[in-house]
Short mmCIF file of C-alpha atoms in Angstrom, two decimals:
data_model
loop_
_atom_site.label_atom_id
_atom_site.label_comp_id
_atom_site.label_asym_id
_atom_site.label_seq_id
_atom_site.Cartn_x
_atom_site.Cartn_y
_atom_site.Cartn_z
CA UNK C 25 -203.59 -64.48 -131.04
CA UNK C 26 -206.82 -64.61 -128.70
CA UNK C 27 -206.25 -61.09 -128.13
CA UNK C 28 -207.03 -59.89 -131.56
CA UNK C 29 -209.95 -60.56 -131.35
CA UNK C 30 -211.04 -61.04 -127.72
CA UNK C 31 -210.44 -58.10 -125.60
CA UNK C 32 -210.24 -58.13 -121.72
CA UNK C 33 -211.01 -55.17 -119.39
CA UNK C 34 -212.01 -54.70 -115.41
CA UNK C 35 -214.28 -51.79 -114.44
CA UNK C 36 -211.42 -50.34 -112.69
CA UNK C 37 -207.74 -50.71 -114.09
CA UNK C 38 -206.68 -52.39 -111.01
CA UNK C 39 -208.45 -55.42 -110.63
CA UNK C 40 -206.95 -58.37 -110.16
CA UNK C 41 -209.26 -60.89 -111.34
CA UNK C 42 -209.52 -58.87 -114.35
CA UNK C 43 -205.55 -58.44 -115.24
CA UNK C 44 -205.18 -62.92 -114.18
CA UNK C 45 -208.25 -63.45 -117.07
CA UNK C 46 -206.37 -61.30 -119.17
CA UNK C 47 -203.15 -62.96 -118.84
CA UNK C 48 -204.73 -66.63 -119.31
CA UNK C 49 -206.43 -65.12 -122.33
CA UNK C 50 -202.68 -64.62 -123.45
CA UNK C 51 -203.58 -60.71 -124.04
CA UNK C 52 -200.14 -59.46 -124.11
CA UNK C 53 -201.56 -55.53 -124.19
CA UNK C 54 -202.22 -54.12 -120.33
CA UNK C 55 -205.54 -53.40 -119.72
CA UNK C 56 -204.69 -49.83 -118.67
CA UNK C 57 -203.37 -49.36 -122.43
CA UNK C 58 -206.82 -50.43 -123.97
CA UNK C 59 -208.99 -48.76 -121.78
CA UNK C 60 -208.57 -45.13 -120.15
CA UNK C 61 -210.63 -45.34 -116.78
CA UNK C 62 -211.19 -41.11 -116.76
CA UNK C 63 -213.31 -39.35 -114.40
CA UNK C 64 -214.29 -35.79 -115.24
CA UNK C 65 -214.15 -33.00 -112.35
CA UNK C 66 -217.45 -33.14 -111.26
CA UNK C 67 -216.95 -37.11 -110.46
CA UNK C 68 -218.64 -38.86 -113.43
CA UNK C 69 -217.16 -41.61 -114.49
CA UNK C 70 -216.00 -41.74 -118.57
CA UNK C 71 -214.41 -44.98 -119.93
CA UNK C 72 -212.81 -44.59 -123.11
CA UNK C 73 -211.61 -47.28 -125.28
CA UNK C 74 -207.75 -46.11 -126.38
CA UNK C 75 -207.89 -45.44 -130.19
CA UNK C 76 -205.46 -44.70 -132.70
CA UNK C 77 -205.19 -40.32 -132.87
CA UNK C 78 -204.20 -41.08 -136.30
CA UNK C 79 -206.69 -43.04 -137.48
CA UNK C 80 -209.86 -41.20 -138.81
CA UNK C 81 -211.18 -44.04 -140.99
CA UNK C 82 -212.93 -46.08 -137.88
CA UNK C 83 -214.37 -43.26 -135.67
CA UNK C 84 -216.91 -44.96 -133.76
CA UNK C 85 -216.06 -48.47 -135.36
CA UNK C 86 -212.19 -49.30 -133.33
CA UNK C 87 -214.31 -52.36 -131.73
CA UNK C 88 -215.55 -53.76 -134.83
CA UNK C 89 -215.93 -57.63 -134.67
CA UNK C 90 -214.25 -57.96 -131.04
CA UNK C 91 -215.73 -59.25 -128.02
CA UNK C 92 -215.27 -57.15 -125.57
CA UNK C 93 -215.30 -59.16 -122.36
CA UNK C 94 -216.04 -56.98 -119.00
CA UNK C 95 -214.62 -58.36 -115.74
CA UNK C 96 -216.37 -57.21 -112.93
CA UNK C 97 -215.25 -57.97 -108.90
CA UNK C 98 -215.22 -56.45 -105.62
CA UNK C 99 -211.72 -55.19 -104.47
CA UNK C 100 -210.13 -52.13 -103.92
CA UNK C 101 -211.78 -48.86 -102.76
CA UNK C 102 -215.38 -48.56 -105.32
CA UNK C 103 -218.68 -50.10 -104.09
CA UNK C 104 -220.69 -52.32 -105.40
CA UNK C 105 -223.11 -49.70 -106.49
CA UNK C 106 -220.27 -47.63 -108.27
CA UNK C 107 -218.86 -50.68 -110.02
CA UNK C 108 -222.28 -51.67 -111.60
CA UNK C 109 -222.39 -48.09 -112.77
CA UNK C 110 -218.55 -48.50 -114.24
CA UNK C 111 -220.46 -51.60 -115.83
CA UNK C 112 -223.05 -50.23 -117.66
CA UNK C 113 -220.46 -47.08 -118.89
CA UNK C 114 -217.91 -49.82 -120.18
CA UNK C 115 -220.35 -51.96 -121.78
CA UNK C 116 -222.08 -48.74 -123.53
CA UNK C 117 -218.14 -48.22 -124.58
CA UNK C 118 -217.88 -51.04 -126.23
CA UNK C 119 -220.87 -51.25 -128.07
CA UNK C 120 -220.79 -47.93 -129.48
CA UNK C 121 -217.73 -47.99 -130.34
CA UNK C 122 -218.87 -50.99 -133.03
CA UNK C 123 -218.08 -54.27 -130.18
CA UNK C 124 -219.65 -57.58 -132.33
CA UNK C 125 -220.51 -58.87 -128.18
CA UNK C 126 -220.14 -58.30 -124.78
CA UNK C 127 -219.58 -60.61 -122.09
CA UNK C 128 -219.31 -59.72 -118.61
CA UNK C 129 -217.36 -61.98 -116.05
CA UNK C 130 -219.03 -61.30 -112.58
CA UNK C 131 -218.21 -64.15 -110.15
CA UNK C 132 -220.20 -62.69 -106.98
CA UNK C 133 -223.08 -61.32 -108.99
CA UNK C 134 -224.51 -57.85 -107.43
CA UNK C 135 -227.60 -56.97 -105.93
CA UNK C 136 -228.74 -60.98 -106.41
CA UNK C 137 -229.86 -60.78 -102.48
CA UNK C 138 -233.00 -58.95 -104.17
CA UNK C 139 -234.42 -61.77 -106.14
CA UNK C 140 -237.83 -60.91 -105.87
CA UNK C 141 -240.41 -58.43 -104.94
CA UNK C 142 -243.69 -57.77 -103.21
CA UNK C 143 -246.03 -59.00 -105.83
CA UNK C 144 -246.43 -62.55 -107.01
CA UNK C 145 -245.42 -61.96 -110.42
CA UNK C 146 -242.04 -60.70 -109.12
CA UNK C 147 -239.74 -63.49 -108.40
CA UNK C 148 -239.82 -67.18 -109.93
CA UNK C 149 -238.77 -68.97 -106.75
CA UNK C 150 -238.56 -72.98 -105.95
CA UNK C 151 -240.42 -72.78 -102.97
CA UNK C 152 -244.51 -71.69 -101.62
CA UNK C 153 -244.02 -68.09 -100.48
CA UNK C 154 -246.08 -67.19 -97.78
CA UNK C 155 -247.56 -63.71 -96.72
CA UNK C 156 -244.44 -63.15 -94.45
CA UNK C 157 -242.12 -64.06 -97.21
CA UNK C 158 -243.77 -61.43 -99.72
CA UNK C 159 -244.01 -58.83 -96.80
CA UNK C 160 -240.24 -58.79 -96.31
CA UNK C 161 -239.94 -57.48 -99.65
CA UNK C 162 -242.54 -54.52 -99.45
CA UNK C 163 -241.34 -51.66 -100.16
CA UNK C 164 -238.38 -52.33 -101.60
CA UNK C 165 -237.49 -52.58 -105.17
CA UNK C 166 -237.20 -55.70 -107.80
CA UNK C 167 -233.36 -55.30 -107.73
CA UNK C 168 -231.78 -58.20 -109.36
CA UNK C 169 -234.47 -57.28 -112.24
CA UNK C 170 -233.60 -53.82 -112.59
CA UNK C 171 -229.78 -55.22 -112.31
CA UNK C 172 -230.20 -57.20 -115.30
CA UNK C 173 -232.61 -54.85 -117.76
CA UNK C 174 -229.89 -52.28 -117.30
CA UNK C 175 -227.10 -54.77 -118.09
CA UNK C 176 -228.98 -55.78 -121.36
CA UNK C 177 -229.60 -51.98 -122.29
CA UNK C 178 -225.92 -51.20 -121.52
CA UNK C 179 -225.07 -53.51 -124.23
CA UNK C 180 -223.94 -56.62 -122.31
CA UNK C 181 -224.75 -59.65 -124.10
CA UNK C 182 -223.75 -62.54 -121.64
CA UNK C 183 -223.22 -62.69 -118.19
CA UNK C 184 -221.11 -65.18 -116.61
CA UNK C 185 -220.93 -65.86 -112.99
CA UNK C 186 -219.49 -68.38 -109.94
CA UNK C 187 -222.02 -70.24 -107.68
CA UNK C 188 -225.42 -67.78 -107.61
CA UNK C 189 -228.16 -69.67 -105.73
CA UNK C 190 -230.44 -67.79 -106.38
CA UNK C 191 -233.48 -69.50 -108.75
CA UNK C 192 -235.10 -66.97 -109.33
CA UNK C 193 -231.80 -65.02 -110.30
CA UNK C 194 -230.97 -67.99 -112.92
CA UNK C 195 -234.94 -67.27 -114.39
CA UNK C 196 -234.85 -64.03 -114.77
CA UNK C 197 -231.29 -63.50 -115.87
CA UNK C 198 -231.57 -66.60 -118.51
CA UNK C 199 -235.06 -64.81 -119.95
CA UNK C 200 -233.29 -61.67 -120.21
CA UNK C 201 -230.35 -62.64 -121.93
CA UNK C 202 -232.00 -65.09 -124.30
CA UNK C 203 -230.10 -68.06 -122.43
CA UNK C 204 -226.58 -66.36 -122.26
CA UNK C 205 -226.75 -67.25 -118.51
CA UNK C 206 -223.63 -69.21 -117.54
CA UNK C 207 -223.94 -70.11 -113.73
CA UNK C 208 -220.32 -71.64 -112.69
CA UNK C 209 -220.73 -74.61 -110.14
CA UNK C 210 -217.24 -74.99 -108.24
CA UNK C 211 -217.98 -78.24 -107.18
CA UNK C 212 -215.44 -79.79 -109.35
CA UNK C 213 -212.62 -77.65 -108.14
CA UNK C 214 -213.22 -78.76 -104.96
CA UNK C 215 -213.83 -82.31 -105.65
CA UNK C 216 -210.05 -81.95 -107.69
CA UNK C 217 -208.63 -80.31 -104.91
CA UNK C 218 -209.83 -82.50 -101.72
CA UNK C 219 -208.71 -85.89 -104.32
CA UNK C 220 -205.80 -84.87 -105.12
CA UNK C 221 -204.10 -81.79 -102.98
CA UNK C 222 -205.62 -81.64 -99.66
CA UNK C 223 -203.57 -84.06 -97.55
CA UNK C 224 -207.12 -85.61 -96.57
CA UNK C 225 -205.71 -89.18 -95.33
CA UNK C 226 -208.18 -91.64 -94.56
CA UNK C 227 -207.79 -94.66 -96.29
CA UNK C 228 -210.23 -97.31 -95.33
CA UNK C 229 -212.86 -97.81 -98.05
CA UNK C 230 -215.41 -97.99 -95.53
CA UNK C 231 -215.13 -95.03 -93.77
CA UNK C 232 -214.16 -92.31 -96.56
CA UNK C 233 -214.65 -88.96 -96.11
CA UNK C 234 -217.63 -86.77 -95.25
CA UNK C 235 -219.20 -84.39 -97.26
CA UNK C 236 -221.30 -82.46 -95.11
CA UNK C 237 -224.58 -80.06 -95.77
CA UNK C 238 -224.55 -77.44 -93.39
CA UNK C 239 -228.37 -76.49 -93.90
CA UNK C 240 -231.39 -77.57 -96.55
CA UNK C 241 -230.11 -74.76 -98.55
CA UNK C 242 -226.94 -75.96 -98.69
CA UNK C 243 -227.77 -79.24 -99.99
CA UNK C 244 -227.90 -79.28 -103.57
CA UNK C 245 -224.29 -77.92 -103.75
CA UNK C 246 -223.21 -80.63 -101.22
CA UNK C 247 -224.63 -83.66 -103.09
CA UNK C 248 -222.81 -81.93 -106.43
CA UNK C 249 -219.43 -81.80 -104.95
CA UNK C 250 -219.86 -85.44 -103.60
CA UNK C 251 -220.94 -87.00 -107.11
CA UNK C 252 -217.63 -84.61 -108.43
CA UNK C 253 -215.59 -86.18 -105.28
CA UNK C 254 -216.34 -89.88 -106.58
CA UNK C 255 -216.08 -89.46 -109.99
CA UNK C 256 -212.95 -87.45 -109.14
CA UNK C 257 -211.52 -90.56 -107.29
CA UNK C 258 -212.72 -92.96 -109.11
CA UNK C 259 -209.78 -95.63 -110.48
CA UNK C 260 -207.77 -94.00 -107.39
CA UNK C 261 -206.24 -96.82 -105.44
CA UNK C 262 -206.08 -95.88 -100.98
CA UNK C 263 -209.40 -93.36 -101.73
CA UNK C 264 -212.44 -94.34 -99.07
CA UNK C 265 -215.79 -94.45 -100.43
CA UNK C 266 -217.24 -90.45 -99.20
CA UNK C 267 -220.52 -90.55 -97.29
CA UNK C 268 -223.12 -87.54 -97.72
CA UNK C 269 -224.33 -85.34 -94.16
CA UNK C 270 -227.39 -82.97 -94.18
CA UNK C 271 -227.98 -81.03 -91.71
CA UNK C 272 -231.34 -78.95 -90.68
CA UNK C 273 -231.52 -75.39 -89.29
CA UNK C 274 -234.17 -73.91 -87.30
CA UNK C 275 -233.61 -70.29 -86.95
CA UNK C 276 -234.40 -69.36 -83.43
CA UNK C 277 -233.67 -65.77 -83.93
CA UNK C 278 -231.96 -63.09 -85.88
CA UNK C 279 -228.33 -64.38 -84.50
CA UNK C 280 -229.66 -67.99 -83.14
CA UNK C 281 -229.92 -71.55 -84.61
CA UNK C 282 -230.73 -74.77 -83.79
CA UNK C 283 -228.86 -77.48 -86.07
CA UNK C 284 -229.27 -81.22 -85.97
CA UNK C 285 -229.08 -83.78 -88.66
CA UNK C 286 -231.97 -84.14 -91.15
CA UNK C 287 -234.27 -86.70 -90.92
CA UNK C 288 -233.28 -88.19 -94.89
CA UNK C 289 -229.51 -87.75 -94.13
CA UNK C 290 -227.72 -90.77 -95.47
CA UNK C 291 -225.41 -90.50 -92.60
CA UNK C 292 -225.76 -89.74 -89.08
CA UNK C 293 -223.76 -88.31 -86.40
CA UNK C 294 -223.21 -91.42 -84.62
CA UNK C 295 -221.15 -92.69 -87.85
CA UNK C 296 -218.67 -89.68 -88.53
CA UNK C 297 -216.11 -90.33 -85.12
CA UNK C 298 -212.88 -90.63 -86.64
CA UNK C 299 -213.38 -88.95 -89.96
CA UNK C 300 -212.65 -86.16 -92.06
CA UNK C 301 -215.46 -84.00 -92.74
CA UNK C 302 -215.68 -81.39 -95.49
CA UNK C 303 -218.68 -78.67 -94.67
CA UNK C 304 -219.62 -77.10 -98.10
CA UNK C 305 -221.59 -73.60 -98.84
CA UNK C 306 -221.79 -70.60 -101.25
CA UNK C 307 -221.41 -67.57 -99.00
CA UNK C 308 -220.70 -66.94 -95.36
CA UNK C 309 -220.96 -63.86 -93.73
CA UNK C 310 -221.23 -64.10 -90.32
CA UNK C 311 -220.36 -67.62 -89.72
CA UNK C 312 -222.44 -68.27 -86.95
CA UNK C 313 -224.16 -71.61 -88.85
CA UNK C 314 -221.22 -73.11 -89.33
CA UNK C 315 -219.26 -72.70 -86.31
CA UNK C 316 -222.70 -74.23 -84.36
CA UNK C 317 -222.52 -76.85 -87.32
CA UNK C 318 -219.01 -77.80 -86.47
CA UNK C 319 -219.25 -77.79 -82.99
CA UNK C 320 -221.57 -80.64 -82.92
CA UNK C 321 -219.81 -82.07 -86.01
CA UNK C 322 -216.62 -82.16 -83.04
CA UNK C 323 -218.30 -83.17 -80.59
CA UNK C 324 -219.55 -86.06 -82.32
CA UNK C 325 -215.86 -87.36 -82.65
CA UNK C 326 -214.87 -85.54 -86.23
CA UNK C 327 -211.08 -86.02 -86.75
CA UNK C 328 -210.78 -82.57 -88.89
CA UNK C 329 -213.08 -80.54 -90.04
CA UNK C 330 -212.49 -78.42 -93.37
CA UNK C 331 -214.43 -75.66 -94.42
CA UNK C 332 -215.40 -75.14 -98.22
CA UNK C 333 -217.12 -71.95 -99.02
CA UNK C 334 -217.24 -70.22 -102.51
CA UNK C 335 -217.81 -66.80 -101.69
CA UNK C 336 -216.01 -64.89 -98.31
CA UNK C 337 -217.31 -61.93 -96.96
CA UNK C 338 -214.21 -60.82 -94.58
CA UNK C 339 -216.02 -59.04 -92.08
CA UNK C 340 -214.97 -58.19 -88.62
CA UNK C 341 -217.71 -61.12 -87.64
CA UNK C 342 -216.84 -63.59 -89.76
CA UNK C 343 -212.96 -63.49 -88.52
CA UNK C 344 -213.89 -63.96 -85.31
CA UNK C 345 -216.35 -66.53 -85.31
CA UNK C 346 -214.28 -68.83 -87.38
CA UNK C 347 -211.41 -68.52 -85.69
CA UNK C 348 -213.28 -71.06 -83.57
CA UNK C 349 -210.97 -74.32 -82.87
CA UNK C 350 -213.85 -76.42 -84.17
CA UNK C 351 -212.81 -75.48 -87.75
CA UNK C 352 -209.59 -77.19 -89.01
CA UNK C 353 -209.28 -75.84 -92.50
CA UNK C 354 -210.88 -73.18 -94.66
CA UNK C 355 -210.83 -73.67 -98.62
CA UNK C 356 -212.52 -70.51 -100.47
CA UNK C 357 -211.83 -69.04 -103.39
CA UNK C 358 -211.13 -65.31 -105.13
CA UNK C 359 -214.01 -64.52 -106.10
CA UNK C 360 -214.23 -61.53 -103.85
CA UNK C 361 -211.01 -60.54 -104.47
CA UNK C 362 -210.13 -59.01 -101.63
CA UNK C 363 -209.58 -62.08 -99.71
CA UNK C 364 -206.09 -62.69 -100.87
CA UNK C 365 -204.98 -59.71 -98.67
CA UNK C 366 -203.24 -61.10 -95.59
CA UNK C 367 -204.90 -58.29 -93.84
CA UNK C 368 -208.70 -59.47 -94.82
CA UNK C 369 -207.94 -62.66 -93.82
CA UNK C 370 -206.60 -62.40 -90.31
CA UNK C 371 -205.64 -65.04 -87.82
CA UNK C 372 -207.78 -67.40 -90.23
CA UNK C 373 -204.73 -67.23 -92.55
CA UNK C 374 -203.06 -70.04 -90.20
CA UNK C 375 -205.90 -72.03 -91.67
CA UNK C 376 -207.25 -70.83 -94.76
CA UNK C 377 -206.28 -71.65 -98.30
CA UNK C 378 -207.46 -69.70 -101.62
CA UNK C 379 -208.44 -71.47 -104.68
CA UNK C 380 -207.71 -68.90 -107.87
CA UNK C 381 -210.48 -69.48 -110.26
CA UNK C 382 -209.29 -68.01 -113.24
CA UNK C 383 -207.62 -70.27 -115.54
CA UNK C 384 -211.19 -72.18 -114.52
CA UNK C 385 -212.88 -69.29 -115.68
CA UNK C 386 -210.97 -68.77 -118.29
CA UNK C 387 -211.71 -72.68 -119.78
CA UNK C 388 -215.18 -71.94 -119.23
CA UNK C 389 -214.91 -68.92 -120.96
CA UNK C 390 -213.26 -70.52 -124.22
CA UNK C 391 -215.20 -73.60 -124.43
CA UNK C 392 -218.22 -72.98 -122.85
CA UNK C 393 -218.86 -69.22 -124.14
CA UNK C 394 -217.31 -68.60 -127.09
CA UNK C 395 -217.20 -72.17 -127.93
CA UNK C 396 -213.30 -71.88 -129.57
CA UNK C 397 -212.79 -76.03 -128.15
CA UNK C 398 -209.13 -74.64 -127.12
CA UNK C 399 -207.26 -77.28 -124.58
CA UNK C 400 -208.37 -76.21 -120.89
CA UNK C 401 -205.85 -75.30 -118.03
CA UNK C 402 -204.64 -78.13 -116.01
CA UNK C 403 -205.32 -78.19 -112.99
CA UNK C 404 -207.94 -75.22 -113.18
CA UNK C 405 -206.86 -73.48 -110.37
CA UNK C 406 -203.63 -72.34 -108.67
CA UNK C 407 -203.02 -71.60 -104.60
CA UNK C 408 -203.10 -68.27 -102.37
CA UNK C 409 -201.19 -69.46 -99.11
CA UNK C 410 -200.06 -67.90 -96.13
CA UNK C 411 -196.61 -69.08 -94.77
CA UNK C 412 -198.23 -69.34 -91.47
CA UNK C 413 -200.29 -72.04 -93.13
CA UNK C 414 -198.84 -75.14 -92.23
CA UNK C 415 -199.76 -76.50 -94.95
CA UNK C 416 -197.79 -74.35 -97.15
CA UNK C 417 -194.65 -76.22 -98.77
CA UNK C 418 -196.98 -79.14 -99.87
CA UNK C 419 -198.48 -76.47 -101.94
CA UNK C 420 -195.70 -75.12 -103.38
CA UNK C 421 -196.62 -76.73 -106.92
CA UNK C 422 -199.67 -75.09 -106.98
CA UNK C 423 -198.95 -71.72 -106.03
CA UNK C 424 -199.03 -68.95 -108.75
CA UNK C 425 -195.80 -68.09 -110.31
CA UNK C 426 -196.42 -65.64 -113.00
#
């Protein structure tokens, strides 16, 4: 069994994304029966791997040759700040108690948003800074370096996590961790999803769907999900040819943007009336962008718009804003947890559908990370739904039974 030898844990003993990986990992033990999450009276925090009272042969040594592998997400009542603490405390754990590796599982990883510093030397970044770009950081400290030196001290070996951005992130964290860097791109669950599952119904071969590119930044991701989207449909008889949209932002002020197509954009907005477009980023969190995106994506005679985004921040803001009528469909996924509360999601529940990531994480995990060539989960994802969704009973073969 997988779980001899491969051990699954969250930082806290109620997380979700931890107890699914577990499950798909076909670790029949609960993970509140191999860890005890204690805190002492004066708050501190004290993981303790659950040990044998009878055995006095292996003090210090119960983890010997196991990989301990650390899932780490943000639901439930701790912070981001107190879960990277839980981190480092479970990953010391481990390792002193005689873990052969440790792999930690962070989908949204924290305090990326710091990805460089003041000085030159802080930050490898794919663009020219500038004097306003280095004076934004003054001040303040290296973050996402410090995040990752005290990861590696901890006694985290690996760090696996879903859509980061970030390339200065991907630099420092592959130096750090001697390559164990495994940066997840969802673009082929949601080139799976929108050929297969998503009730997208255009037809004509000349006038297939639209991937869209909200911003420059956005790009990269966009062009990956439509090179996933036609191998994906490739061989597929009724499936249009997709066409790629990028879009340019000009940030006006702190709130305010100006978006209009980009100047290399294989298609322009004179060419999408009629279709199905499918806007694609990592993170939102206010959702202004996109609802300006969409609104000239409608005006300009799109036929449905759908939303892909990886990571959703649920704020107040964000509920509001895309609310907006200009948004068909929103497609995220779980990597912030959280989202699968009706609550979090609001009156965007009518609309929004949640792609579970952890039997893909899982494959990745197996294949990719400890390299065990172990057949992969088919199809790599199940479906979060709301009833009020109307798209709901076509889903029902998706949706997570277990």
């Amino acid at each position: 069994m997988l779980s001899e030898k491969y051990i699954v844990v969250g930082v806290v003993s109620d997380d979700p994304l931890a107890m699914d990986i577990a499950h798909y990992m076909r670790q029949e033990t609960e993970i509140s029966d191999i860890l005890s999450y204690k805190e002492f009276a004066n708050t501190e925090f004290c993981p303790r791997f659950i040990s044998d009272e009878n055995d006095l042969e292996h003090i210090g040594y119960g983890l010997k040759g196991k990989t301990v592998i650390i899932v780490s997400s943000c639901s439930g009542r701790h912070t981001r700040n107190a879960r990277a603490m839980r981190t480092f405390l479970v990953a010391r754990a481990a390792k002193d108690n005689g873990a052969e590796r440790v792999i930690l599982v962070e989908p949204d990883l924290f305090y990326s948003a710091q990805d460089r510093g003041a000085r030159p030397e802080y930050g490898k970044v794919a663009f020219q800074r500038t004097t306003a770009d280095y004076k934004k950081f003054d001040g303040q400290p290296w973050s996402s370096m410090l995040y990752a030196q005290l990861l590696k001290t901890s006694g985290v070996d690996a760090v696996l996590t879903v859509h980061n951005h970030s390339v200065a992130v991907a630099d420092l964290f592959k130096n750090i961790f001697d390559g164990n860097f495994f940066n997840l791109s969802p673009a082929e669950l949601y080139a799976s999803y929108l050929a297969n599952h998503s009730n997208l119904t255009q037809t004509d071969s000349e006038k297939g769907i639209i991937i869209c590119a909200p911003d420059k930044g956005a790009t990269p991701f966009a062009k990956s999900i439509y090179d996933a989207y036609l191998q994906e449909t490739s061989g597929m008889l009724m499936k249009g040819t997709p066409s790629l949209l990028i879009m340019s932002k000009e940030r006006m002020g702190e709130r305010q943007v100006v978006i209009k197509p980009a100047e290399n954009s294989p298609t322009k907005l004179e060419d999408i009336a009629g279709r199905e477009v499918v806007v694609c980023d990592d993170m939102v969190r206010t959702g202004g962008t996109i609802v300006t995106c969409c609104k000239h994506l409608k005006e300009a005679g799109a036929a449905r718009i759908l939303f892909v985004v990886t990571h959703f921040y649920s704020s107040p803001e964000v509920k509001e804003n895309l609310n907006s009528d200009v948004i068909d469909d929103i497609i995220t996924t779980d990597t912030l947890p959280n989202i699968l509360n009706r609550d979090m999601q609001g009156r965007l529940r009518k609309k929004m559908l949640i792609l579970k990531i952890e039997r893909w994480i899982v494959n990745k995990l197996r294949n990719m990370v400890l390299k065990l060539d172990i057949p992969e989960y088919r199809p790599p994802y199940t479906v979060d739904i709301s009833r009020k969704n109307p798209y709901w009973k076509e889903n029902l073969d998706l949706r997570d039974g277990f």
